[in-house]
Amino acid sequence: QVQLAESGGGSVQAGGSLRLSCAAPRYYRTNCMGWFRQTPGKAREFVASIFTDNSVTRYADSVKGRFTITRNNAENTVYLQMDSLEPEDTAMFYCAAGQVVAVPDLASEWQYWGQGTQVTVSS
């Protein structure tokens, strides 16, 4: 079982910033890492992803221009810099990792998930 270690959630006012991080075990070679988020009663929603080999990134339309995903391949760690946060961004954020991810938007593509870190944005 691969455990993903998330950190960086918290509470912030609208317009503020937070940075999430997620570390996968170094022995687990991923082809892609990413972030999803979920609010009560709703399905898990894709936020952003980054491929290992070419660092190609993908973002949900709702976060484009505000969130930036990066990774450190040597540390097998992915980061999500979230700026200009809005109350609508309030959610539990989950890190995801996979070895054969082809369509990052689909939750079913990912093999492993973190336990989640709460992000709360107040108006």
PDB file of N, CA and C in Angstrom, residues 1-2 7 15 21 24-26 35 41 56 61 70:
ATOM      1  N   GLN A   1       0.838  -1.187   0.000  1.00  0.00           N
ATOM      2  CA  GLN A   1       0.000   0.000   0.000  1.00  0.00           C
ATOM      3  C   GLN A   1       0.881   1.249   0.000  1.00  0.00           C
ATOM      4  N   VAL A   2       0.599   2.152  -0.911  1.00  0.00           N
ATOM      5  CA  VAL A   2       1.356   3.394  -1.008  1.00  0.00           C
ATOM      6  C   VAL A   2       0.637   4.466  -0.216  1.00  0.00           C
ATOM      7  N   SER A   7       0.074  17.859   3.382  1.00  0.00           N
ATOM      8  CA  SER A   7       0.149  18.900   4.394  1.00  0.00           C
ATOM      9  C   SER A   7      -0.171  20.243   3.750  1.00  0.00           C
ATOM     10  N   GLY A  15      -9.146  35.857  -1.060  1.00  0.00           N
ATOM     11  CA  GLY A  15      -8.032  36.621  -1.604  1.00  0.00           C
ATOM     12  C   GLY A  15      -6.679  36.152  -1.114  1.00  0.00           C
ATOM     13  N   SER A  21       1.155  20.425  -0.046  1.00  0.00           N
ATOM     14  CA  SER A  21       2.209  19.539  -0.510  1.00  0.00           C
ATOM     15  C   SER A  21       1.793  18.091  -0.295  1.00  0.00           C
ATOM     16  N   ALA A  24       5.001  11.252  -2.007  1.00  0.00           N
ATOM     17  CA  ALA A  24       4.841   9.814  -2.207  1.00  0.00           C
ATOM     18  C   ALA A  24       6.149   9.126  -1.847  1.00  0.00           C
ATOM     19  N   PRO A  25       6.108   7.865  -1.469  1.00  0.00           N
ATOM     20  CA  PRO A  25       7.352   7.148  -1.160  1.00  0.00           C
ATOM     21  C   PRO A  25       8.291   7.176  -2.362  1.00  0.00           C
ATOM     22  N   ARG A  26       9.567   7.303  -2.132  1.00  0.00           N
ATOM     23  CA  ARG A  26      10.507   7.431  -3.245  1.00  0.00           C
ATOM     24  C   ARG A  26      10.561   6.190  -4.118  1.00  0.00           C
ATOM     25  N   TRP A  35      -4.228  16.684  -7.804  1.00  0.00           N
ATOM     26  CA  TRP A  35      -5.092  17.067  -6.694  1.00  0.00           C
ATOM     27  C   TRP A  35      -6.553  17.049  -7.129  1.00  0.00           C
ATOM     28  N   GLY A  41     -21.571  15.813   0.040  1.00  0.00           N
ATOM     29  CA  GLY A  41     -22.682  15.541  -0.859  1.00  0.00           C
ATOM     30  C   GLY A  41     -22.362  15.644  -2.334  1.00  0.00           C
ATOM     31  N   VAL A  56       4.048  18.236 -17.992  1.00  0.00           N
ATOM     32  CA  VAL A  56       2.831  18.820 -18.567  1.00  0.00           C
ATOM     33  C   VAL A  56       1.776  18.920 -17.476  1.00  0.00           C
ATOM     34  N   ASP A  61     -11.015  24.351 -15.095  1.00  0.00           N
ATOM     35  CA  ASP A  61     -11.287  25.727 -15.528  1.00  0.00           C
ATOM     36  C   ASP A  61     -11.487  26.661 -14.336  1.00  0.00           C
ATOM     37  N   THR A  70       3.219  22.147  -9.161  1.00  0.00           N
ATOM     38  CA  THR A  70       4.620  21.877  -9.475  1.00  0.00           C
ATOM     39  C   THR A  70       5.021  20.574  -8.791  1.00  0.00           C
TER      40      THR A  70
END
